[in-house]
XYZ file of C-alpha atoms in Angstrom:
683
model
C 19.725 1.945 35.401
C 20.974 4.634 33.046
C 19.100 7.899 33.398
C 17.108 8.872 30.306
C 17.804 5.412 28.826
C 15.765 3.677 26.158
C 12.283 2.693 27.307
C 10.030 -0.140 26.173
C 6.309 -0.809 26.619
C 4.649 -4.040 27.695
C 3.891 -4.802 24.041
C 7.581 -4.356 23.235
C 8.546 -6.723 26.060
C 6.143 -9.310 24.667
C 7.776 -9.050 21.224
C 11.250 -9.347 22.750
C 10.350 -12.520 24.633
C 8.096 -13.991 21.950
C 5.048 -14.179 24.251
C 1.655 -12.531 24.525
C 0.968 -9.395 26.532
C -0.930 -11.471 29.094
C 2.327 -13.240 29.973
C 4.020 -9.903 30.650
C 1.149 -8.918 32.964
C 1.529 -12.214 34.829
C 5.275 -11.638 35.260
C 4.642 -8.212 36.748
C 2.172 -9.650 39.278
C 4.056 -12.806 40.220
C 7.666 -11.582 40.352
C 8.506 -8.896 42.883
C 11.841 -8.222 41.166
C 10.304 -7.446 37.778
C 11.622 -4.014 36.668
C 9.549 -1.080 37.870
C 8.005 1.371 35.375
C 10.151 4.409 34.594
C 7.677 6.310 32.453
C 4.436 6.184 30.534
C 1.076 6.187 32.281
C -0.605 4.009 34.869
C -2.518 2.102 32.192
C 0.363 2.035 29.685
C 3.663 2.078 31.603
C 7.119 1.966 30.052
C 10.221 0.213 31.376
C 13.975 0.612 30.981
C 15.008 -1.623 28.086
C 18.368 -2.578 29.653
C 16.690 -3.669 32.904
C 14.065 -5.681 31.053
C 16.683 -7.467 28.932
C 18.723 -8.345 32.037
C 15.634 -9.670 33.868
C 14.491 -11.815 30.930
C 17.955 -13.223 30.313
C 18.562 -14.025 33.994
C 15.434 -16.200 34.081
C 16.129 -18.009 30.846
C 13.166 -16.386 29.148
C 15.448 -14.725 26.635
C 18.709 -16.336 25.564
C 19.575 -13.379 23.354
C 17.484 -10.487 22.045
C 17.144 -10.685 18.240
C 19.263 -7.844 16.797
C 16.414 -6.383 14.715
C 14.065 -6.304 17.700
C 16.694 -4.870 20.046
C 17.597 -2.064 17.631
C 13.948 -1.279 16.999
C 13.193 -1.057 20.716
C 16.210 1.199 21.223
C 14.987 3.413 18.393
C 11.317 3.477 19.440
C 12.188 4.347 23.063
C 14.964 6.835 22.339
C 14.958 9.894 24.655
C 14.854 12.296 21.670
C 12.068 10.362 19.991
C 12.063 7.738 17.220
C 12.453 10.198 14.321
C 15.633 11.803 15.694
C 16.990 8.347 16.520
C 16.174 7.097 13.019
C 18.019 10.048 11.464
C 21.091 9.343 13.595
C 20.967 5.623 12.766
C 20.535 6.450 9.068
C 23.594 8.712 9.110
C 25.690 5.934 10.636
C 24.366 3.367 8.160
C 25.276 5.717 5.295
C 28.752 6.092 6.786
C 29.072 2.292 6.971
C 27.841 2.008 3.377
C 30.108 4.696 1.887
C 33.134 4.860 4.235
C 33.289 1.652 6.314
C 36.865 2.303 7.453
C 35.838 5.621 9.025
C 33.156 3.838 11.007
C 35.539 1.099 12.151
C 38.000 3.707 13.395
C 35.373 5.820 15.174
C 33.589 2.848 16.778
C 36.752 1.290 18.226
C 36.910 2.033 21.922
C 34.473 3.618 24.364
C 31.118 5.276 23.696
C 32.664 8.626 24.672
C 35.327 8.211 21.978
C 32.645 7.264 19.450
C 30.659 10.431 20.252
C 33.820 12.556 19.884
C 35.013 11.133 16.549
C 31.732 10.422 14.795
C 30.689 14.006 13.852
C 33.854 14.600 11.802
C 33.439 11.262 10.026
C 29.772 12.008 9.310
C 30.672 15.454 7.948
C 32.744 13.828 5.224
C 30.102 11.436 3.982
C 27.132 13.811 4.350
C 28.911 16.623 2.490
C 29.857 14.211 -0.300
C 26.327 12.825 -0.706
C 24.110 15.854 0.002
C 26.278 18.906 -0.727
C 26.956 21.782 1.639
C 24.056 24.173 1.005
C 22.111 25.723 3.905
C 18.879 24.003 2.805
C 20.356 20.510 3.035
C 17.883 18.218 4.777
C 20.451 16.165 6.740
C 22.760 17.902 9.201
C 25.512 16.343 11.282
C 24.390 15.552 14.859
C 26.479 17.188 17.568
C 28.742 14.982 19.665
C 26.851 15.374 22.983
C 23.637 14.206 21.282
C 25.359 11.067 20.040
C 26.531 9.754 23.410
C 23.072 8.519 24.609
C 22.619 7.005 21.142
C 25.817 4.938 21.207
C 24.065 1.591 21.951
C 21.568 2.267 19.146
C 24.290 3.197 16.656
C 26.383 0.137 17.476
C 23.255 -1.998 17.205
C 22.445 -0.510 13.789
C 25.970 -1.345 12.642
C 25.538 -4.919 13.886
C 22.225 -5.118 12.051
C 23.896 -3.967 8.814
C 26.577 -6.647 9.071
C 24.139 -9.243 7.721
C 21.809 -7.913 5.008
C 23.720 -4.647 4.493
C 23.194 -1.004 5.431
C 20.470 -0.376 2.843
C 18.220 -3.236 3.985
C 18.852 -2.408 7.627
C 17.647 1.168 7.091
C 14.648 0.041 5.004
C 13.621 -2.267 7.841
C 13.864 0.467 10.487
C 12.168 3.104 8.332
C 9.443 0.684 7.242
C 8.771 -0.307 10.848
C 8.509 3.372 11.808
C 6.104 4.136 8.958
C 3.950 1.120 9.826
C 3.832 2.203 13.470
C 2.604 5.708 12.516
C 0.163 5.189 9.615
C -1.749 8.423 10.209
C 1.358 10.579 10.285
C 2.519 9.799 6.736
C 0.758 9.562 3.377
C 2.535 6.946 1.294
C 2.601 6.581 -2.479
C 2.215 2.845 -3.237
C 5.176 1.332 -5.076
C 3.122 0.168 -8.125
C 1.792 3.709 -8.594
C 5.282 5.193 -8.226
C 6.669 2.723 -10.776
C 3.897 3.571 -13.260
C 4.446 7.335 -12.918
C 8.206 6.901 -13.386
C 7.684 4.813 -16.520
C 5.317 7.438 -17.959
C 7.982 10.103 -17.393
C 10.654 7.971 -19.066
C 14.427 8.068 -18.497
C 15.653 11.385 -17.110
C 19.032 12.539 -15.853
C 17.600 15.140 -13.453
C 14.333 14.339 -11.681
C 12.357 16.597 -9.332
C 9.653 15.766 -6.794
C 8.518 19.014 -5.096
C 6.443 17.114 -2.480
C 8.669 14.083 -2.092
C 7.290 12.602 1.154
C 9.065 9.295 1.769
C 10.791 9.420 -1.628
C 8.845 6.658 -3.402
C 8.617 8.546 -6.717
C 12.276 9.526 -6.795
C 13.341 6.002 -5.892
C 11.179 4.620 -8.708
C 12.700 7.145 -11.129
C 16.206 6.080 -10.123
C 15.375 2.492 -11.068
C 14.599 3.460 -14.687
C 17.582 5.707 -15.445
C 21.258 5.282 -16.261
C 24.159 6.415 -13.997
C 24.921 10.089 -13.433
C 21.405 10.878 -12.289
C 20.454 13.687 -9.910
C 17.426 13.293 -7.627
C 16.033 16.605 -6.375
C 13.221 16.860 -3.877
C 11.622 19.075 -1.287
C 9.500 18.162 1.720
C 7.763 20.539 4.123
C 8.369 18.297 7.161
C 12.091 18.709 8.027
C 12.314 15.373 9.863
C 10.723 13.476 6.981
C 12.984 15.289 4.509
C 16.029 13.996 6.402
C 14.680 10.431 6.519
C 13.931 10.529 2.796
C 17.349 11.921 1.861
C 19.028 9.098 3.778
C 16.740 6.517 2.195
C 17.568 7.697 -1.315
C 21.283 7.941 -0.603
C 21.340 4.381 0.712
C 19.215 2.903 -2.092
C 20.819 4.558 -5.134
C 24.145 5.850 -6.388
C 22.514 9.001 -7.776
C 23.322 12.471 -6.483
C 20.690 13.292 -3.858
C 19.568 16.867 -3.236
C 16.661 16.965 -0.768
C 15.668 20.270 0.835
C 13.368 20.955 3.775
C 10.608 23.502 3.216
C 7.319 24.229 1.459
C 7.896 24.124 -2.310
C 5.056 26.541 -3.094
C 5.881 29.159 -0.445
C 9.675 28.688 -0.160
C 10.902 27.005 -3.318
C 14.470 25.746 -2.887
C 14.873 24.955 -6.623
C 14.192 28.301 -8.302
C 16.993 27.846 -10.833
C 16.362 24.163 -11.595
C 15.381 22.989 -15.063
C 14.916 19.256 -14.597
C 14.391 16.680 -17.319
C 11.316 15.317 -15.539
C 9.144 16.055 -12.515
C 6.989 13.574 -10.599
C 4.544 14.698 -7.955
C 1.790 13.196 -5.788
C 0.785 16.402 -3.973
C -1.183 16.708 -0.712
C -4.911 16.110 -1.096
C -7.499 18.798 -0.338
C -4.952 21.397 0.802
C -6.478 24.872 1.172
C -3.682 26.654 3.013
C -1.154 26.442 0.175
C -0.238 30.127 -0.037
C -3.000 31.527 -2.253
C -2.958 35.023 -0.756
C 0.809 35.608 -0.731
C 1.518 34.030 -4.154
C -0.978 35.931 -6.306
C 1.715 37.448 -8.571
C 4.124 34.515 -8.653
C 5.724 34.020 -12.103
C 5.058 30.275 -11.954
C 1.381 30.802 -12.820
C 1.975 30.891 -16.600
C -1.381 29.284 -17.309
C -3.519 31.222 -14.835
C -3.789 31.883 -11.103
C -5.161 28.781 -9.276
C -8.142 29.163 -6.978
C -7.669 28.784 -3.245
C -9.567 25.473 -3.346
C -7.615 24.098 -6.328
C -4.119 23.621 -4.984
C -3.596 20.776 -7.486
C -3.345 23.306 -10.310
C -0.678 25.171 -8.336
C 1.406 21.994 -8.051
C 0.963 21.263 -11.778
C 2.223 24.719 -12.753
C 5.044 24.634 -10.196
C 6.303 21.362 -11.684
C 6.039 22.729 -15.249
C 8.036 25.800 -14.230
C 10.889 23.621 -12.933
C 11.453 21.428 -16.006
C 13.317 22.313 -19.201
C 11.525 22.934 -22.504
C 10.219 19.540 -23.581
C 10.598 18.148 -20.050
C 7.935 15.738 -18.819
C 5.716 16.179 -15.754
C 3.545 13.430 -14.235
C 1.203 14.487 -11.419
C -1.330 12.401 -9.478
C -4.540 14.320 -8.685
C -7.761 13.388 -6.895
C -10.613 14.350 -9.284
C -13.288 15.489 -6.831
C -13.875 18.821 -5.139
C -11.549 20.558 -4.759
C -10.418 19.247 -8.119
C -8.916 20.441 -11.403
C -11.938 19.272 -13.386
C -14.497 21.356 -11.441
C -16.482 24.073 -13.222
C -14.949 27.011 -11.306
C -14.010 29.847 -13.639
C -10.345 30.077 -12.617
C -9.896 26.317 -12.925
C -11.497 26.322 -16.385
C -9.085 29.020 -17.536
C -6.029 27.117 -16.304
C -7.134 23.825 -17.850
C -8.077 25.491 -21.111
C -4.700 27.246 -21.371
C -2.843 23.995 -20.605
C -4.743 22.432 -23.512
C -4.400 25.332 -25.982
C -0.645 25.668 -25.468
C -0.070 21.920 -25.819
C 1.197 21.355 -22.273
C -1.311 18.667 -21.266
C -0.791 15.422 -23.183
C -2.736 12.773 -21.254
C -5.285 12.290 -18.473
C -5.416 8.749 -17.092
C -8.057 7.667 -14.585
C -6.891 4.959 -12.171
C -9.221 2.613 -10.271
C -10.485 3.359 -6.786
C -7.974 2.116 -4.226
C -4.866 3.062 -6.214
C -3.549 5.536 -3.605
C -4.569 7.408 -0.444
C -7.313 8.412 0.112
C -8.242 4.879 -0.952
C -11.978 5.532 -1.247
C -11.425 7.993 -4.116
C -10.139 7.522 -7.672
C -6.899 9.118 -8.854
C -6.098 10.821 -12.169
C -2.605 10.994 -13.633
C -1.850 14.067 -15.725
C 1.057 13.726 -18.145
C 2.366 17.123 -19.290
C 5.320 18.528 -21.221
C 6.683 22.038 -21.085
C 5.886 23.385 -24.571
C 8.815 23.978 -26.923
C 6.645 25.433 -29.687
C 2.983 25.797 -30.620
C 1.440 22.331 -31.185
C 0.143 21.362 -34.623
C -3.313 19.738 -34.546
C -2.987 18.968 -30.815
C -4.693 15.957 -29.313
C -4.969 14.601 -25.767
C -4.919 10.972 -24.676
C -7.785 10.079 -22.343
C -7.707 6.679 -20.623
C -9.815 5.043 -17.925
C -8.585 1.912 -16.135
C -11.479 1.681 -13.672
C -12.343 -1.752 -15.052
C -9.203 -3.122 -13.365
C -10.357 -2.278 -9.841
C -9.774 -5.159 -7.457
C -12.804 -7.044 -6.185
C -11.218 -7.166 -2.742
C -9.631 -4.463 -0.613
C -6.092 -5.109 -1.765
C -6.042 -2.434 -4.467
C -6.388 -2.652 -8.248
C -4.940 -5.208 -10.631
C -1.717 -3.240 -11.094
C -0.304 -5.483 -13.811
C -3.357 -4.939 -16.031
C -3.391 -1.207 -15.218
C 0.280 -0.844 -16.128
C 0.014 -2.838 -19.355
C -3.067 -0.933 -20.544
C -1.719 2.521 -19.661
C 1.788 2.075 -21.057
C 0.532 0.415 -24.244
C -1.835 3.326 -24.957
C 0.682 6.008 -23.900
C 3.544 4.540 -25.947
C 1.429 4.391 -29.108
C 0.077 7.912 -28.581
C 3.449 9.436 -27.626
C 5.114 7.988 -30.721
C 2.572 9.112 -33.327
C 0.293 11.662 -31.616
C -2.676 9.466 -32.552
C -4.501 6.455 -31.154
C -7.324 4.353 -32.528
C -10.306 4.267 -30.193
C -10.189 1.538 -27.571
C -13.794 1.416 -26.357
C -14.136 1.744 -22.620
C -10.367 2.154 -22.212
C -8.658 4.919 -24.216
C -8.992 7.369 -27.072
C -7.230 10.398 -28.530
C -9.482 13.454 -28.515
C -8.775 16.727 -30.377
C -8.216 19.633 -28.011
C -10.998 21.642 -29.621
C -13.561 19.079 -28.419
C -12.507 19.584 -24.796
C -12.663 23.397 -24.869
C -16.315 23.696 -23.900
C -17.842 25.649 -21.027
C -16.637 23.203 -18.351
C -13.334 21.965 -19.850
C -14.147 18.659 -18.146
C -11.135 16.349 -18.453
C -12.632 13.267 -16.761
C -11.845 10.417 -19.218
C -15.022 8.450 -18.485
C -17.105 11.295 -19.896
C -15.394 11.172 -23.291
C -14.642 7.484 -23.914
C -16.827 5.373 -26.200
C -18.612 2.642 -24.218
C -17.245 -0.896 -24.441
C -20.217 -2.025 -26.554
C -19.793 0.658 -29.230
C -17.530 -1.614 -31.288
C -18.252 -5.326 -31.654
C -21.116 -5.065 -29.177
C -23.396 -7.685 -30.709
C -20.588 -10.253 -30.933
C -19.690 -9.700 -27.304
C -23.319 -9.967 -26.192
C -23.742 -13.191 -28.154
C -20.746 -14.650 -26.357
C -22.137 -13.571 -22.960
C -25.528 -15.100 -23.827
C -23.936 -18.425 -24.804
C -21.892 -18.521 -21.588
C -25.024 -17.708 -19.571
C -27.005 -20.525 -21.230
C -24.194 -22.979 -20.505
C -23.901 -21.810 -16.896
C -27.654 -22.028 -16.301
C -27.691 -25.609 -17.615
C -24.797 -26.448 -15.293
C -26.613 -24.795 -12.396
C -29.704 -26.914 -13.026
C -27.572 -30.067 -13.104
C -25.805 -29.124 -9.872
C -28.959 -28.158 -7.990
C -29.266 -30.433 -4.940
C -32.023 -32.991 -4.951
C -35.137 -32.229 -2.932
C -34.623 -33.219 0.715
C -36.601 -36.081 2.160
C -39.324 -35.770 4.762
C -38.368 -34.169 8.031
C -36.853 -36.312 10.759
C -35.477 -35.767 14.185
C -31.863 -34.557 14.269
C -29.529 -37.428 15.243
C -27.649 -37.138 18.526
C -23.942 -37.296 17.685
C -20.900 -36.778 19.873
C -19.342 -33.398 19.092
C -15.856 -31.974 19.229
C -14.503 -28.472 18.686
C -11.845 -26.989 16.450
C -9.838 -26.141 19.571
C -9.870 -29.760 20.730
C -8.866 -30.995 17.280
C -5.978 -28.509 17.213
C -4.761 -29.621 20.639
C -4.980 -33.256 19.554
C -2.982 -32.686 16.370
C -5.840 -33.420 13.943
C -5.400 -29.957 12.441
C -3.100 -26.934 12.601
C -4.604 -23.495 13.254
C -2.906 -20.337 11.897
C -3.980 -16.693 11.739
C -3.280 -14.137 9.003
C -0.437 -11.630 9.307
C -0.060 -7.891 8.673
C 2.889 -8.237 6.284
C 5.799 -10.355 5.216
C 8.871 -10.609 3.042
C 7.387 -12.884 0.345
C 6.230 -11.387 -2.962
C 2.990 -13.371 -3.299
C -0.709 -12.487 -3.774
C -2.723 -11.869 -0.624
C -5.994 -13.678 0.090
C -8.252 -11.173 1.870
C -11.369 -11.782 3.930
C -13.367 -10.095 1.153
C -12.006 -12.640 -1.339
C -13.201 -15.483 0.874
C -16.638 -13.937 1.380
C -17.165 -13.320 -2.362
C -15.516 -16.491 -3.648
C -12.942 -14.632 -5.761
C -9.210 -15.190 -6.231
C -6.484 -13.477 -4.183
C -6.780 -9.740 -4.838
C -4.488 -8.144 -2.279
C -0.791 -7.382 -2.084
C 1.279 -8.358 0.929
C 2.794 -5.306 2.674
C 6.500 -5.560 3.399
C 7.251 -6.556 6.972
C 9.378 -8.724 9.174
C 6.637 -11.270 9.898
C 6.647 -14.721 8.324
C 3.599 -14.913 6.014
C 1.197 -17.852 6.240
C 1.005 -19.411 2.761
C -2.039 -21.470 1.810
C -1.876 -25.063 0.574
C -4.449 -27.249 -1.245
C -6.891 -28.704 1.263
C -6.589 -25.857 3.776
C -9.850 -24.459 5.139
C -9.991 -20.661 5.526
C -12.563 -18.960 7.765
C -13.231 -15.179 8.129
C -13.598 -14.072 11.753
C -15.472 -10.789 11.199
C -18.845 -10.009 9.693
C -21.122 -12.714 11.050
C -21.437 -14.713 7.799
C -21.340 -18.510 7.795
C -18.457 -18.967 5.362
C -15.611 -21.464 5.079
C -13.512 -21.951 1.946
C -11.443 -24.946 0.899
C -8.232 -23.884 -0.845
C -7.774 -25.390 -4.315
C -4.748 -25.533 -6.619
C -5.554 -22.118 -8.152
C -5.585 -20.355 -4.779
C -2.719 -22.284 -3.163
C 0.435 -20.302 -2.486
C -1.350 -17.059 -1.590
C -0.559 -15.372 1.725
C -3.266 -15.380 4.386
C -4.605 -11.896 5.090
C -5.819 -10.258 8.265
C -9.097 -11.346 9.895
C -8.697 -14.849 8.457
C -7.997 -18.131 10.228
C -6.485 -21.094 8.393
C -7.200 -24.685 9.413
C -4.858 -27.299 7.946
C -6.419 -30.746 8.584
C -4.398 -33.929 8.856
C -5.655 -35.935 5.829
C -5.445 -39.131 7.878
C -7.895 -37.711 10.432
C -10.111 -35.103 8.742
C -11.695 -34.600 5.334
C -11.366 -30.873 4.406
C -14.805 -30.658 2.765
C -16.420 -32.338 5.775
C -14.666 -29.812 8.018
C -15.628 -26.793 5.903
C -19.238 -27.903 5.504
C -19.955 -28.327 9.208
C -18.193 -25.048 10.012
C -20.749 -23.261 7.829
C -23.766 -24.240 9.916
C -25.751 -21.171 11.017
C -26.361 -22.446 14.551
C -22.699 -23.410 14.805
C -21.611 -19.846 13.977
C -24.069 -18.318 16.413
C -22.826 -20.316 19.389
C -19.167 -19.550 18.535
C -19.559 -15.787 17.912
C -19.396 -12.800 20.207
C -21.746 -9.932 19.433
C -21.112 -6.219 19.933
C -23.134 -3.189 18.933
C -21.188 -2.685 15.700
C -19.446 -5.967 14.902
C -19.564 -9.731 15.230
C -16.417 -11.746 15.853
C -16.084 -15.494 15.439
C -14.031 -17.621 17.849
C -12.996 -20.363 15.435
C -11.787 -22.629 18.262
C -15.365 -22.922 19.555
C -16.832 -24.135 16.256
C -18.204 -27.664 16.557
C -18.378 -30.731 14.304
C -19.390 -34.341 14.875
C -16.929 -37.098 15.690
C -17.160 -39.423 12.702
C -14.834 -41.968 11.103
C -12.994 -40.786 8.017
C -15.140 -42.838 5.614
C -18.335 -41.268 6.961
C -16.702 -37.833 6.773
C -16.052 -38.352 3.060
C -19.699 -39.029 2.392
C -20.588 -35.664 3.908
C -17.604 -34.082 2.166
C -18.796 -35.168 -1.290
C -22.197 -33.571 -0.656
C -20.642 -30.363 0.679
C -18.319 -30.174 -2.356
C -21.334 -30.468 -4.696
C -23.074 -27.637 -2.839
C -19.954 -25.492 -3.239
C -19.922 -26.080 -7.007
C -23.623 -25.157 -7.133
C -22.932 -21.903 -5.261
C -20.096 -20.949 -7.609
C -22.267 -21.644 -10.656
C -25.002 -19.407 -9.211
C -22.530 -16.565 -8.663
C -21.210 -16.861 -12.216
C -24.735 -16.934 -13.631
C -25.572 -13.776 -11.690
C -22.525 -11.922 -13.034
C -23.193 -13.041 -16.617
C -26.850 -12.066 -16.308
C -25.876 -8.573 -15.141
C -23.427 -8.230 -18.072
C -26.059 -9.329 -20.572
C -28.710 -6.970 -19.211
C -26.333 -3.982 -19.125
C -25.043 -4.778 -22.617
C -28.579 -4.965 -24.000
C -29.498 -1.626 -22.418
C -26.353 -0.008 -23.861
C -26.780 -1.653 -27.259
C -30.418 -0.619 -27.620
C -29.659 2.963 -26.583
C -26.568 3.455 -28.763
C -28.070 1.723 -31.827
C -25.732 -1.277 -32.044
C -28.596 -3.659 -31.141
C -31.911 -3.571 -33.054
C -35.145 -3.904 -31.041
C -36.264 -6.817 -33.220
């Protein structure tokens, strides 16, 4: 076994062999020649990857390790750690992408020859893509460091031979980010795309807190060739990963520096066309004491607890006159819209001098931290004093998703860009009740200078309120009539429960009467995601499927979906409107054979309260359902259909009740608002 070789955990062995972790534990107990641990702890040991591969292959348990899994295990167990290994692999993938002949020459021969020749080859491509300045985020690894990495680098090259170097790096980086969710704060792609579209085409784009590069990558997708992407990231390792990601995904010039933009700005002479920024949330140690007299604070010195206003002014100082800045801010303490004196002065000066053009409130769940809303500020560096300045205020909270999959991004994007385009072109916008309005600056310059859009927008009922309420009332009347028609008939007199032979879902699955599948954590398909919350509330798919290497489970008409957490007796039959969605986590899908099982019969009996109790495990904080233990009677298909028709009618009754409840709430709220704002007369 090679000393200091790549190590793999029991979970990694299970993924390599395509088995569960219990199988790996059995192998360790039953086979005396199973590789011994070389690291880790007693409860979580690690093993030499090469020894494990040889053992699995010798026993026919592994014909060949999948290239993606082998490379990932080599990266995750690298002696220098996964981040250093990912940087080295990214450098080689960039070399393969830009100068494939250099890679072919360096990789021919032994690992020692590869380690000797590779640094000079990498110097050429890294200098060409990232420049030669001392603050460059990516440096050439020394030859001795590359020798232990030779198997990983050759594996990365093999991985790139199929989908290409860019997709190979995206897979490895995405896997690393997914494996360390608490280490990185990610800007969701829909948010990055929206911010880039608000900024518009720009030849030079800056992100002073670039993180994983989502904003710069989105900006590159909206701009013509000849673009320069400039960024800075305080974490040197992440800065290197991001620089490589951008270089592999775009032809733009990439200039990423490592360092704190507020304390050690690497772009003091830059005057970019646009700046995008999603700064750290709730950051108090941003350099308040040492930056008191910094020339970037043109609009006032930010308070220690309002670092967001420091990032806003930093971005404005690094764009040309007329350049656009889009910043995402969390509007709760510490926040720019708080009544602190210093914050009021900064906001007021941004308004008076015409720098702030729009404040857009996004729904809860748009970006981390997901339990808080996010505001987008759109600013421009003033070229001259504004004439009759106005500010666009928009609130897209109405497009919040009913599930936990985030907002309805398509509706958010359409509403925001439609309002911004109209306002940006003319400087005016007709009121859009509940959504957007243009407000004169003078009306915002009160004691608080509160920029929260919801405070200033006219309510949805202020225009056309009575017509809308009439429509809601008519829909409610129709729904209530339907509910009365669907109400089940009164049950007959009580009788003893019949004794029927029972079977379980597990037995039916083993016998081929149904197929059982569980939801995944991600996939490659671009389809809506059905979440457990959607199933519990009876709503449509509200989530988005995270990118991953798993194969998503797609629903089909007639499938029965059951949540496994929460303790509720719920089972949902998939219809044509829901079919095609990916199955989310904490959901189990049952696909009955139509020649053996009626789906409504299956779903109805799975909802029995006693059935759920006997199939659930109870803990102090959660209840988990073992779907395989759920029971249902053994009945011929014709008898099943009789039950199925009754269960289907009950489902329609439930849906009508939910709709009536929502319409009733809308009508009551609309009447309260109409009576209080004068659009509805009391008589």
